[in-house]
Amino acid sequence: MNSTRIGHRYRDAASGKALDVWFPRSNEAIERHCLAEKLGLIVGDFVTLSLPSPNRPPTSAEDVYLRLHLLSELAFRPNTLNLDGLFDLLNNVAWTSVGPVLPSRVPELRVKLQHVTHHLGIPSIDKFPRMTDYVVPEGVRIADADRVRLGAHLSPGTTVMHEGFVNFNAGTLGESMIEGRVTPGVVMGRNADVGAGASIMGTLSGGGKQVNSVGERSLIGANAGIGISLGDDCIVEAGLYVTAGSKVRTPGGKVVKARELSGMSGLLFRRNSQSGSIECVATDGRSWGGLNDDLHQSN
């Protein structure tokens, strides 16, 4: 990994605010061009940054973009780079079909485009762009690129289906199926599956710092969710949301808060269909069948 990286930056032409930076994997000075630049709304230039100390917080938007690239390039795992304060460093950007611009300048952009044969599209207004415009991971399938932010960490063999969502500083450590939402700070182990509509509470949920993870060969059923970590070979029944404060009856008959079971392996969480209470039983998580090897190894 290079000790310094060369990136191409776009800035707002009027205010000088940084809009984005692209750091090519090749570390070459590759210039980008877009209509927004040609029309005079943004300007491009090169920046050179040294790799950050993982423990110190970022100091600029350029620094943040380098860290997000490093996560998506798999150079660092989620939660190993300090990202404190990144929201204050990044500007809201209108990610348009002619290049990034400040949202306040979209009306001006429309006027300047009136004599250009182009239908303006604005997929999002956000601080983060989609990952695939900056980093294209190897051996990964992404059905809807709009749902994967720059800074997502997707290991080879990962499949993100159309309703799957992966935020920055989150992702997978091996072959995985994502049909639900993987939020900041969350890491999924090899051969894990987040079912359709399922959700995992991340470090941004309620401003908390709790880092949740999903162990190897674990399954979160459709429309289920967790606010705790799952160890290896765990299953959460479809439709069941287990928060840290959920009362769960253990295999021994004791009722505890779910946080006391966080990270334990070999558990099936389910709701008793007669009493409505949440219970967990010891199980072999591999009994759900696991991932389709052909699907994930052919990425």
PDB file of C-alpha atoms in Angstrom:
ATOM      1  CA  MET A   1       0.000   0.000   0.000  1.00  0.00           C
ATOM      2  CA  ASN A   2       1.409   3.391  -1.025  1.00  0.00           C
ATOM      3  CA  SER A   3       2.400   5.751   1.783  1.00  0.00           C
ATOM      4  CA  THR A   4       1.007   8.724  -0.139  1.00  0.00           C
ATOM      5  CA  ARG A   5      -2.018   8.935  -2.408  1.00  0.00           C
ATOM      6  CA  ILE A   6      -2.773  11.265  -5.295  1.00  0.00           C
ATOM      7  CA  GLY A   7      -6.390  12.288  -5.681  1.00  0.00           C
ATOM      8  CA  HIS A   8      -8.428  14.406  -8.054  1.00  0.00           C
ATOM      9  CA  ARG A   9     -10.608  16.894  -6.212  1.00  0.00           C
ATOM     10  CA  TYR A  10     -13.675  18.851  -7.269  1.00  0.00           C
ATOM     11  CA  ARG A  11     -14.337  22.164  -5.505  1.00  0.00           C
ATOM     12  CA  ASP A  12     -17.156  24.671  -5.789  1.00  0.00           C
ATOM     13  CA  ALA A  13     -15.880  27.421  -8.083  1.00  0.00           C
ATOM     14  CA  ALA A  14     -17.390  30.260  -6.036  1.00  0.00           C
ATOM     15  CA  SER A  15     -16.723  29.207  -2.433  1.00  0.00           C
ATOM     16  CA  GLY A  16     -13.808  26.808  -2.854  1.00  0.00           C
ATOM     17  CA  LYS A  17     -15.609  24.171  -0.755  1.00  0.00           C
ATOM     18  CA  ALA A  18     -14.416  20.624  -1.381  1.00  0.00           C
ATOM     19  CA  LEU A  19     -17.135  18.499  -2.972  1.00  0.00           C
ATOM     20  CA  ASP A  20     -15.337  15.191  -3.470  1.00  0.00           C
ATOM     21  CA  VAL A  21     -11.947  13.562  -4.042  1.00  0.00           C
ATOM     22  CA  TRP A  22     -11.248  10.470  -6.129  1.00  0.00           C
ATOM     23  CA  PHE A  23      -8.130   8.481  -5.236  1.00  0.00           C
ATOM     24  CA  PRO A  24      -7.386   5.994  -8.066  1.00  0.00           C
ATOM     25  CA  ARG A  25      -6.084   2.613  -6.915  1.00  0.00           C
ATOM     26  CA  SER A  26      -3.207   3.027  -9.384  1.00  0.00           C
ATOM     27  CA  ASN A  27      -2.135   6.184  -7.522  1.00  0.00           C
ATOM     28  CA  GLU A  28      -1.746   8.005 -10.829  1.00  0.00           C
ATOM     29  CA  ALA A  29      -2.670  11.643 -11.408  1.00  0.00           C
ATOM     30  CA  ILE A  30      -5.797  10.967 -13.485  1.00  0.00           C
ATOM     31  CA  GLU A  31      -7.871  14.019 -14.315  1.00  0.00           C
ATOM     32  CA  ARG A  32     -11.655  13.867 -14.488  1.00  0.00           C
ATOM     33  CA  HIS A  33     -13.906  16.086 -16.593  1.00  0.00           C
ATOM     34  CA  CYS A  34     -17.647  16.730 -16.391  1.00  0.00           C
ATOM     35  CA  LEU A  35     -20.238  19.195 -17.669  1.00  0.00           C
ATOM     36  CA  ALA A  36     -20.512  21.008 -14.337  1.00  0.00           C
ATOM     37  CA  GLU A  37     -16.819  21.838 -14.640  1.00  0.00           C
ATOM     38  CA  LYS A  38     -17.153  22.897 -18.282  1.00  0.00           C
ATOM     39  CA  LEU A  39     -20.038  25.194 -17.305  1.00  0.00           C
ATOM     40  CA  GLY A  40     -17.904  26.858 -14.633  1.00  0.00           C
ATOM     41  CA  LEU A  41     -19.687  25.709 -11.475  1.00  0.00           C
ATOM     42  CA  ILE A  42     -16.870  23.535 -10.178  1.00  0.00           C
ATOM     43  CA  VAL A  43     -13.109  23.315 -10.638  1.00  0.00           C
ATOM     44  CA  GLY A  44     -10.833  20.309 -10.488  1.00  0.00           C
ATOM     45  CA  ASP A  45      -7.310  19.968  -9.128  1.00  0.00           C
ATOM     46  CA  PHE A  46      -4.966  17.376  -7.622  1.00  0.00           C
ATOM     47  CA  VAL A  47      -4.250  16.762  -3.947  1.00  0.00           C
ATOM     48  CA  THR A  48      -1.581  14.570  -2.365  1.00  0.00           C
ATOM     49  CA  LEU A  49      -2.204  13.096   1.066  1.00  0.00           C
ATOM     50  CA  SER A  50      -0.206  10.813   3.307  1.00  0.00           C
ATOM     51  CA  LEU A  51      -1.976   7.809   4.718  1.00  0.00           C
ATOM     52  CA  PRO A  52      -3.622   8.851   7.980  1.00  0.00           C
ATOM     53  CA  SER A  53      -2.779   7.612  11.417  1.00  0.00           C
ATOM     54  CA  PRO A  54      -5.684   5.233  12.088  1.00  0.00           C
ATOM     55  CA  ASN A  55      -6.207   6.576  15.602  1.00  0.00           C
ATOM     56  CA  ARG A  56      -6.368  10.293  14.921  1.00  0.00           C
ATOM     57  CA  PRO A  57      -9.589  11.901  13.667  1.00  0.00           C
ATOM     58  CA  PRO A  58      -9.761  13.336  10.137  1.00  0.00           C
ATOM     59  CA  THR A  59      -8.943  17.011   9.723  1.00  0.00           C
ATOM     60  CA  SER A  60     -10.442  17.816   6.300  1.00  0.00           C
ATOM     61  CA  ALA A  61     -12.915  16.608   3.703  1.00  0.00           C
ATOM     62  CA  GLU A  62      -9.960  15.355   1.660  1.00  0.00           C
ATOM     63  CA  ASP A  63      -8.784  13.316   4.652  1.00  0.00           C
ATOM     64  CA  VAL A  64     -12.262  11.818   5.056  1.00  0.00           C
ATOM     65  CA  TYR A  65     -12.412  10.811   1.390  1.00  0.00           C
ATOM     66  CA  LEU A  66      -9.063   9.054   1.640  1.00  0.00           C
ATOM     67  CA  ARG A  67     -10.271   7.058   4.658  1.00  0.00           C
ATOM     68  CA  LEU A  68     -13.507   6.112   2.883  1.00  0.00           C
ATOM     69  CA  HIS A  69     -11.489   4.923  -0.119  1.00  0.00           C
ATOM     70  CA  LEU A  70      -9.221   2.836   2.117  1.00  0.00           C
ATOM     71  CA  LEU A  71     -12.246   1.125   3.674  1.00  0.00           C
ATOM     72  CA  SER A  72     -13.806   0.328   0.306  1.00  0.00           C
ATOM     73  CA  GLU A  73     -10.446  -0.867  -1.053  1.00  0.00           C
ATOM     74  CA  LEU A  74     -10.312  -3.309   1.917  1.00  0.00           C
ATOM     75  CA  ALA A  75      -7.048  -1.763   3.134  1.00  0.00           C
ATOM     76  CA  PHE A  76      -8.671  -1.295   6.562  1.00  0.00           C
ATOM     77  CA  ARG A  77     -11.528  -3.115   8.254  1.00  0.00           C
ATOM     78  CA  PRO A  78     -14.536  -1.214   9.613  1.00  0.00           C
ATOM     79  CA  ASN A  79     -13.962   0.356  13.043  1.00  0.00           C
ATOM     80  CA  THR A  80     -10.168   0.466  12.603  1.00  0.00           C
ATOM     81  CA  LEU A  81     -10.021   4.035  11.223  1.00  0.00           C
ATOM     82  CA  ASN A  82     -11.004   7.017  13.348  1.00  0.00           C
ATOM     83  CA  LEU A  83     -13.911   8.784  11.620  1.00  0.00           C
ATOM     84  CA  ASP A  84     -14.919  11.112  14.451  1.00  0.00           C
ATOM     85  CA  GLY A  85     -16.278  14.426  13.224  1.00  0.00           C
ATOM     86  CA  LEU A  86     -16.563  13.440   9.571  1.00  0.00           C
ATOM     87  CA  PHE A  87     -20.082  14.868   9.197  1.00  0.00           C
ATOM     88  CA  ASP A  88     -18.846  18.352  10.084  1.00  0.00           C
ATOM     89  CA  LEU A  89     -16.046  18.084   7.526  1.00  0.00           C
ATOM     90  CA  LEU A  90     -18.167  16.955   4.569  1.00  0.00           C
ATOM     91  CA  ASN A  91     -20.472  19.231   2.604  1.00  0.00           C
ATOM     92  CA  ASN A  92     -23.930  18.293   1.427  1.00  0.00           C
ATOM     93  CA  VAL A  93     -23.602  17.670  -2.288  1.00  0.00           C
ATOM     94  CA  ALA A  94     -26.108  17.346  -5.116  1.00  0.00           C
ATOM     95  CA  TRP A  95     -24.805  14.287  -6.950  1.00  0.00           C
ATOM     96  CA  THR A  96     -25.984  15.114 -10.449  1.00  0.00           C
ATOM     97  CA  SER A  97     -25.595  13.452 -13.830  1.00  0.00           C
ATOM     98  CA  VAL A  98     -23.204  16.267 -14.855  1.00  0.00           C
ATOM     99  CA  GLY A  99     -21.025  16.226 -11.739  1.00  0.00           C
ATOM    100  CA  PRO A 100     -21.185  17.150  -8.039  1.00  0.00           C
ATOM    101  CA  VAL A 101     -22.410  20.642  -7.137  1.00  0.00           C
ATOM    102  CA  LEU A 102     -23.607  22.408  -4.021  1.00  0.00           C
ATOM    103  CA  PRO A 103     -27.392  21.997  -3.690  1.00  0.00           C
ATOM    104  CA  SER A 104     -27.846  25.785  -3.688  1.00  0.00           C
ATOM    105  CA  ARG A 105     -26.357  25.960  -7.187  1.00  0.00           C
ATOM    106  CA  VAL A 106     -28.706  23.474  -8.846  1.00  0.00           C
ATOM    107  CA  PRO A 107     -31.026  26.247 -10.191  1.00  0.00           C
ATOM    108  CA  GLU A 108     -28.004  27.966 -11.756  1.00  0.00           C
ATOM    109  CA  LEU A 109     -26.910  24.631 -13.211  1.00  0.00           C
ATOM    110  CA  ARG A 110     -30.327  24.146 -14.846  1.00  0.00           C
ATOM    111  CA  VAL A 111     -30.082  27.558 -16.490  1.00  0.00           C
ATOM    112  CA  LYS A 112     -26.602  26.838 -17.822  1.00  0.00           C
ATOM    113  CA  LEU A 113     -27.788  23.500 -19.230  1.00  0.00           C
ATOM    114  CA  GLN A 114     -30.690  24.952 -21.194  1.00  0.00           C
ATOM    115  CA  HIS A 115     -28.694  24.991 -24.444  1.00  0.00           C
ATOM    116  CA  VAL A 116     -27.074  21.605 -23.839  1.00  0.00           C
ATOM    117  CA  THR A 117     -28.655  18.362 -24.963  1.00  0.00           C
ATOM    118  CA  HIS A 118     -28.806  16.707 -21.573  1.00  0.00           C
ATOM    119  CA  HIS A 119     -31.601  15.680 -19.217  1.00  0.00           C
ATOM    120  CA  LEU A 120     -30.399  16.540 -15.710  1.00  0.00           C
ATOM    121  CA  GLY A 121     -30.692  13.784 -13.141  1.00  0.00           C
ATOM    122  CA  ILE A 122     -30.066  14.181  -9.401  1.00  0.00           C
ATOM    123  CA  PRO A 123     -30.001  10.720  -7.777  1.00  0.00           C
ATOM    124  CA  SER A 124     -29.268  12.089  -4.300  1.00  0.00           C
ATOM    125  CA  ILE A 125     -28.382  15.043  -2.100  1.00  0.00           C
ATOM    126  CA  ASP A 126     -26.083  13.707   0.570  1.00  0.00           C
ATOM    127  CA  LYS A 127     -22.656  13.969   2.177  1.00  0.00           C
ATOM    128  CA  PHE A 128     -21.652  10.572   0.764  1.00  0.00           C
ATOM    129  CA  PRO A 129     -21.551   9.400  -2.861  1.00  0.00           C
ATOM    130  CA  ARG A 130     -22.203   5.861  -3.987  1.00  0.00           C
ATOM    131  CA  MET A 131     -19.193   3.612  -3.698  1.00  0.00           C
ATOM    132  CA  THR A 132     -19.078   2.309  -7.268  1.00  0.00           C
ATOM    133  CA  ASP A 133     -18.381   5.784  -8.701  1.00  0.00           C
ATOM    134  CA  TYR A 134     -15.058   5.750  -6.826  1.00  0.00           C
ATOM    135  CA  VAL A 135     -14.154   2.156  -5.920  1.00  0.00           C
ATOM    136  CA  VAL A 136     -15.272  -0.968  -7.798  1.00  0.00           C
ATOM    137  CA  PRO A 137     -14.706  -3.993  -5.543  1.00  0.00           C
ATOM    138  CA  GLU A 138     -13.514  -7.293  -6.975  1.00  0.00           C
ATOM    139  CA  GLY A 139     -15.632 -10.429  -6.785  1.00  0.00           C
ATOM    140  CA  VAL A 140     -18.714  -8.564  -5.547  1.00  0.00           C
ATOM    141  CA  ARG A 141     -22.254  -8.260  -6.924  1.00  0.00           C
ATOM    142  CA  ILE A 142     -24.278  -5.104  -6.239  1.00  0.00           C
ATOM    143  CA  ALA A 143     -27.779  -5.060  -7.682  1.00  0.00           C
ATOM    144  CA  ASP A 144     -28.472  -1.372  -6.911  1.00  0.00           C
ATOM    145  CA  ALA A 145     -25.328   0.742  -6.587  1.00  0.00           C
ATOM    146  CA  ASP A 146     -27.293   3.678  -5.129  1.00  0.00           C
ATOM    147  CA  ARG A 147     -27.690   1.640  -1.942  1.00  0.00           C
ATOM    148  CA  VAL A 148     -23.981   1.202  -1.190  1.00  0.00           C
ATOM    149  CA  ARG A 149     -22.128   4.265   0.130  1.00  0.00           C
ATOM    150  CA  LEU A 150     -18.450   5.031  -0.340  1.00  0.00           C
ATOM    151  CA  GLY A 151     -16.715   3.620   2.715  1.00  0.00           C
ATOM    152  CA  ALA A 152     -18.540   0.293   2.571  1.00  0.00           C
ATOM    153  CA  HIS A 153     -16.198  -2.693   3.033  1.00  0.00           C
ATOM    154  CA  LEU A 154     -17.331  -5.558   0.773  1.00  0.00           C
ATOM    155  CA  SER A 155     -15.153  -8.678   0.658  1.00  0.00           C
ATOM    156  CA  PRO A 156     -15.026 -10.952  -2.412  1.00  0.00           C
ATOM    157  CA  GLY A 157     -18.019 -13.258  -2.583  1.00  0.00           C
ATOM    158  CA  THR A 158     -20.451 -10.676  -1.213  1.00  0.00           C
ATOM    159  CA  THR A 159     -23.811 -10.224  -2.919  1.00  0.00           C
ATOM    160  CA  VAL A 160     -25.904  -7.120  -2.216  1.00  0.00           C
ATOM    161  CA  MET A 161     -29.414  -7.627  -3.574  1.00  0.00           C
ATOM    162  CA  HIS A 162     -31.740  -4.851  -4.788  1.00  0.00           C
ATOM    163  CA  GLU A 163     -33.126  -4.037  -1.325  1.00  0.00           C
ATOM    164  CA  GLY A 164     -29.795  -4.488   0.421  1.00  0.00           C
ATOM    165  CA  PHE A 165     -28.084  -1.410   1.866  1.00  0.00           C
ATOM    166  CA  VAL A 166     -24.516  -1.017   3.156  1.00  0.00           C
ATOM    167  CA  ASN A 167     -23.422   2.197   4.833  1.00  0.00           C
ATOM    168  CA  PHE A 168     -19.898   3.570   5.285  1.00  0.00           C
ATOM    169  CA  ASN A 169     -17.625   1.914   7.871  1.00  0.00           C
ATOM    170  CA  ALA A 170     -19.601  -1.329   7.641  1.00  0.00           C
ATOM    171  CA  GLY A 171     -19.512  -4.487   5.579  1.00  0.00           C
ATOM    172  CA  THR A 172     -18.417  -8.073   5.200  1.00  0.00           C
ATOM    173  CA  LEU A 173     -15.360 -10.183   5.938  1.00  0.00           C
ATOM    174  CA  GLY A 174     -16.114 -12.959   3.451  1.00  0.00           C
ATOM    175  CA  GLU A 175     -18.839 -14.467   1.295  1.00  0.00           C
ATOM    176  CA  SER A 176     -22.144 -12.990   2.472  1.00  0.00           C
ATOM    177  CA  MET A 177     -25.696 -12.288   1.340  1.00  0.00           C
ATOM    178  CA  ILE A 178     -27.136  -8.842   2.062  1.00  0.00           C
ATOM    179  CA  GLU A 179     -30.833  -8.319   1.405  1.00  0.00           C
ATOM    180  CA  GLY A 180     -31.369  -6.001   4.377  1.00  0.00           C
ATOM    181  CA  ARG A 181     -29.643  -3.008   5.977  1.00  0.00           C
ATOM    182  CA  VAL A 182     -26.078  -3.036   7.275  1.00  0.00           C
ATOM    183  CA  THR A 183     -25.518   0.204   9.176  1.00  0.00           C
ATOM    184  CA  PRO A 184     -22.296   1.997  10.274  1.00  0.00           C
ATOM    185  CA  GLY A 185     -19.924  -0.016  12.418  1.00  0.00           C
ATOM    186  CA  VAL A 186     -21.554  -3.369  11.655  1.00  0.00           C
ATOM    187  CA  VAL A 187     -19.341  -6.210  10.404  1.00  0.00           C
ATOM    188  CA  MET A 188     -20.647  -9.504   9.019  1.00  0.00           C
ATOM    189  CA  GLY A 189     -18.624 -12.695   9.229  1.00  0.00           C
ATOM    190  CA  ARG A 190     -18.111 -15.190   6.434  1.00  0.00           C
ATOM    191  CA  ASN A 191     -21.212 -16.995   5.141  1.00  0.00           C
ATOM    192  CA  ALA A 192     -23.631 -14.727   7.029  1.00  0.00           C
ATOM    193  CA  ASP A 193     -27.013 -13.715   5.612  1.00  0.00           C
ATOM    194  CA  VAL A 194     -29.118 -10.616   6.317  1.00  0.00           C
ATOM    195  CA  GLY A 195     -32.602 -11.431   5.031  1.00  0.00           C
ATOM    196  CA  ALA A 196     -34.912  -9.194   3.019  1.00  0.00           C
ATOM    197  CA  GLY A 197     -36.024  -6.160   5.013  1.00  0.00           C
ATOM    198  CA  ALA A 198     -33.861  -7.102   8.008  1.00  0.00           C
ATOM    199  CA  SER A 199     -31.885  -4.479   9.916  1.00  0.00           C
ATOM    200  CA  ILE A 200     -28.854  -4.291  12.209  1.00  0.00           C
ATOM    201  CA  MET A 201     -28.486  -1.357  14.598  1.00  0.00           C
ATOM    202  CA  GLY A 202     -25.271   0.537  13.952  1.00  0.00           C
ATOM    203  CA  THR A 203     -23.177   3.084  15.797  1.00  0.00           C
ATOM    204  CA  LEU A 204     -25.356   5.965  14.531  1.00  0.00           C
ATOM    205  CA  SER A 205     -28.574   4.520  15.974  1.00  0.00           C
ATOM    206  CA  GLY A 206     -29.629   6.947  18.700  1.00  0.00           C
ATOM    207  CA  GLY A 207     -26.120   8.360  18.799  1.00  0.00           C
ATOM    208  CA  GLY A 208     -24.844   5.237  20.515  1.00  0.00           C
ATOM    209  CA  LYS A 209     -21.351   3.785  20.433  1.00  0.00           C
ATOM    210  CA  GLN A 210     -22.303   0.110  20.687  1.00  0.00           C
ATOM    211  CA  VAL A 211     -20.667  -1.814  17.830  1.00  0.00           C
ATOM    212  CA  ASN A 212     -22.732  -4.796  16.732  1.00  0.00           C
ATOM    213  CA  SER A 213     -21.576  -7.636  14.524  1.00  0.00           C
ATOM    214  CA  VAL A 214     -22.859 -10.820  12.928  1.00  0.00           C
ATOM    215  CA  GLY A 215     -20.795 -13.976  13.293  1.00  0.00           C
ATOM    216  CA  GLU A 216     -19.964 -16.581  10.691  1.00  0.00           C
ATOM    217  CA  ARG A 217     -22.763 -18.740   9.260  1.00  0.00           C
ATOM    218  CA  SER A 218     -25.436 -16.673  11.019  1.00  0.00           C
ATOM    219  CA  LEU A 219     -28.831 -15.751   9.585  1.00  0.00           C
ATOM    220  CA  ILE A 220     -31.113 -12.809  10.320  1.00  0.00           C
ATOM    221  CA  GLY A 221     -34.509 -13.735   8.889  1.00  0.00           C
ATOM    222  CA  ALA A 222     -36.639 -11.557   6.633  1.00  0.00           C
ATOM    223  CA  ASN A 223     -37.955  -8.379   8.323  1.00  0.00           C
ATOM    224  CA  ALA A 224     -36.084  -9.238  11.521  1.00  0.00           C
ATOM    225  CA  GLY A 225     -33.451  -7.166  13.282  1.00  0.00           C
ATOM    226  CA  ILE A 226     -30.896  -7.035  16.056  1.00  0.00           C
ATOM    227  CA  GLY A 227     -29.583  -4.458  18.494  1.00  0.00           C
ATOM    228  CA  ILE A 228     -27.022  -6.925  19.830  1.00  0.00           C
ATOM    229  CA  SER A 229     -24.189  -8.913  18.296  1.00  0.00           C
ATOM    230  CA  LEU A 230     -24.648 -12.462  17.065  1.00  0.00           C
ATOM    231  CA  GLY A 231     -21.934 -15.038  17.498  1.00  0.00           C
ATOM    232  CA  ASP A 232     -21.296 -17.838  15.009  1.00  0.00           C
ATOM    233  CA  ASP A 233     -24.063 -20.214  13.891  1.00  0.00           C
ATOM    234  CA  CYS A 234     -26.957 -18.073  15.135  1.00  0.00           C
ATOM    235  CA  ILE A 235     -30.446 -17.568  13.728  1.00  0.00           C
ATOM    236  CA  VAL A 236     -32.980 -14.803  14.325  1.00  0.00           C
ATOM    237  CA  GLU A 237     -36.493 -15.822  13.364  1.00  0.00           C
ATOM    238  CA  ALA A 238     -38.156 -13.896  10.516  1.00  0.00           C
ATOM    239  CA  GLY A 239     -40.032 -10.838  11.762  1.00  0.00           C
ATOM    240  CA  LEU A 240     -38.396 -10.802  15.206  1.00  0.00           C
ATOM    241  CA  TYR A 241     -36.510  -7.700  16.368  1.00  0.00           C
ATOM    242  CA  VAL A 242     -34.184  -8.352  19.283  1.00  0.00           C
ATOM    243  CA  THR A 243     -33.043  -5.120  20.957  1.00  0.00           C
ATOM    244  CA  ALA A 244     -30.483  -4.957  23.747  1.00  0.00           C
ATOM    245  CA  GLY A 245     -33.271  -4.509  26.288  1.00  0.00           C
ATOM    246  CA  SER A 246     -35.539  -7.285  24.992  1.00  0.00           C
ATOM    247  CA  LYS A 247     -36.427  -9.850  27.678  1.00  0.00           C
ATOM    248  CA  VAL A 248     -35.397 -13.313  26.470  1.00  0.00           C
ATOM    249  CA  ARG A 249     -36.032 -16.683  28.052  1.00  0.00           C
ATOM    250  CA  THR A 250     -32.832 -18.745  27.916  1.00  0.00           C
ATOM    251  CA  PRO A 251     -32.587 -22.516  27.342  1.00  0.00           C
ATOM    252  CA  GLY A 252     -32.260 -22.922  31.122  1.00  0.00           C
ATOM    253  CA  GLY A 253     -35.521 -21.057  31.758  1.00  0.00           C
ATOM    254  CA  LYS A 254     -33.963 -17.836  33.074  1.00  0.00           C
ATOM    255  CA  VAL A 255     -35.244 -14.508  31.716  1.00  0.00           C
ATOM    256  CA  VAL A 256     -32.467 -12.021  30.878  1.00  0.00           C
ATOM    257  CA  LYS A 257     -32.012  -8.908  28.795  1.00  0.00           C
ATOM    258  CA  ALA A 258     -30.758  -9.733  25.309  1.00  0.00           C
ATOM    259  CA  ARG A 259     -27.565  -7.729  25.850  1.00  0.00           C
ATOM    260  CA  GLU A 260     -26.431 -10.502  28.222  1.00  0.00           C
ATOM    261  CA  LEU A 261     -26.529 -12.917  25.279  1.00  0.00           C
ATOM    262  CA  SER A 262     -24.738 -10.569  22.877  1.00  0.00           C
ATOM    263  CA  GLY A 263     -21.973 -12.300  20.921  1.00  0.00           C
ATOM    264  CA  MET A 264     -22.844 -15.816  22.057  1.00  0.00           C
ATOM    265  CA  SER A 265     -22.743 -18.545  19.414  1.00  0.00           C
ATOM    266  CA  GLY A 266     -25.166 -21.306  18.515  1.00  0.00           C
ATOM    267  CA  LEU A 267     -28.422 -19.570  19.490  1.00  0.00           C
ATOM    268  CA  LEU A 268     -31.809 -19.456  17.777  1.00  0.00           C
ATOM    269  CA  PHE A 269     -33.917 -16.436  18.755  1.00  0.00           C
ATOM    270  CA  ARG A 270     -37.648 -16.909  18.217  1.00  0.00           C
ATOM    271  CA  ARG A 271     -41.002 -15.700  19.486  1.00  0.00           C
ATOM    272  CA  ASN A 272     -43.191 -18.263  21.212  1.00  0.00           C
ATOM    273  CA  SER A 273     -46.292 -18.473  19.047  1.00  0.00           C
ATOM    274  CA  GLN A 274     -48.542 -19.149  22.050  1.00  0.00           C
ATOM    275  CA  SER A 275     -47.227 -16.854  24.769  1.00  0.00           C
ATOM    276  CA  GLY A 276     -45.677 -14.160  22.549  1.00  0.00           C
ATOM    277  CA  SER A 277     -42.498 -14.100  24.641  1.00  0.00           C
ATOM    278  CA  ILE A 278     -39.031 -14.100  23.089  1.00  0.00           C
ATOM    279  CA  GLU A 279     -36.962 -17.175  23.759  1.00  0.00           C
ATOM    280  CA  CYS A 280     -33.660 -18.569  22.607  1.00  0.00           C
ATOM    281  CA  VAL A 281     -32.667 -22.190  22.224  1.00  0.00           C
ATOM    282  CA  ALA A 282     -29.364 -23.820  21.478  1.00  0.00           C
ATOM    283  CA  THR A 283     -29.086 -24.722  17.828  1.00  0.00           C
ATOM    284  CA  ASP A 284     -26.706 -25.489  15.008  1.00  0.00           C
ATOM    285  CA  GLY A 285     -26.985 -22.381  12.867  1.00  0.00           C
ATOM    286  CA  ARG A 286     -25.903 -24.324   9.814  1.00  0.00           C
ATOM    287  CA  SER A 287     -29.293 -26.057   9.866  1.00  0.00           C
ATOM    288  CA  TRP A 288     -30.756 -23.161   7.828  1.00  0.00           C
ATOM    289  CA  GLY A 289     -28.814 -24.427   4.843  1.00  0.00           C
ATOM    290  CA  GLY A 290     -26.185 -21.725   4.523  1.00  0.00           C
ATOM    291  CA  LEU A 291     -25.310 -19.654   1.484  1.00  0.00           C
ATOM    292  CA  ASN A 292     -25.583 -20.896  -2.070  1.00  0.00           C
ATOM    293  CA  ASP A 293     -21.929 -21.643  -2.904  1.00  0.00           C
ATOM    294  CA  ASP A 294     -22.492 -21.319  -6.649  1.00  0.00           C
ATOM    295  CA  LEU A 295     -24.054 -17.890  -6.178  1.00  0.00           C
ATOM    296  CA  HIS A 296     -21.206 -16.395  -4.139  1.00  0.00           C
ATOM    297  CA  GLN A 297     -18.155 -18.103  -5.589  1.00  0.00           C
ATOM    298  CA  SER A 298     -19.023 -17.081  -9.152  1.00  0.00           C
ATOM    299  CA  ASN A 299     -18.852 -13.327  -8.466  1.00  0.00           C
TER     300      ASN A 299
END
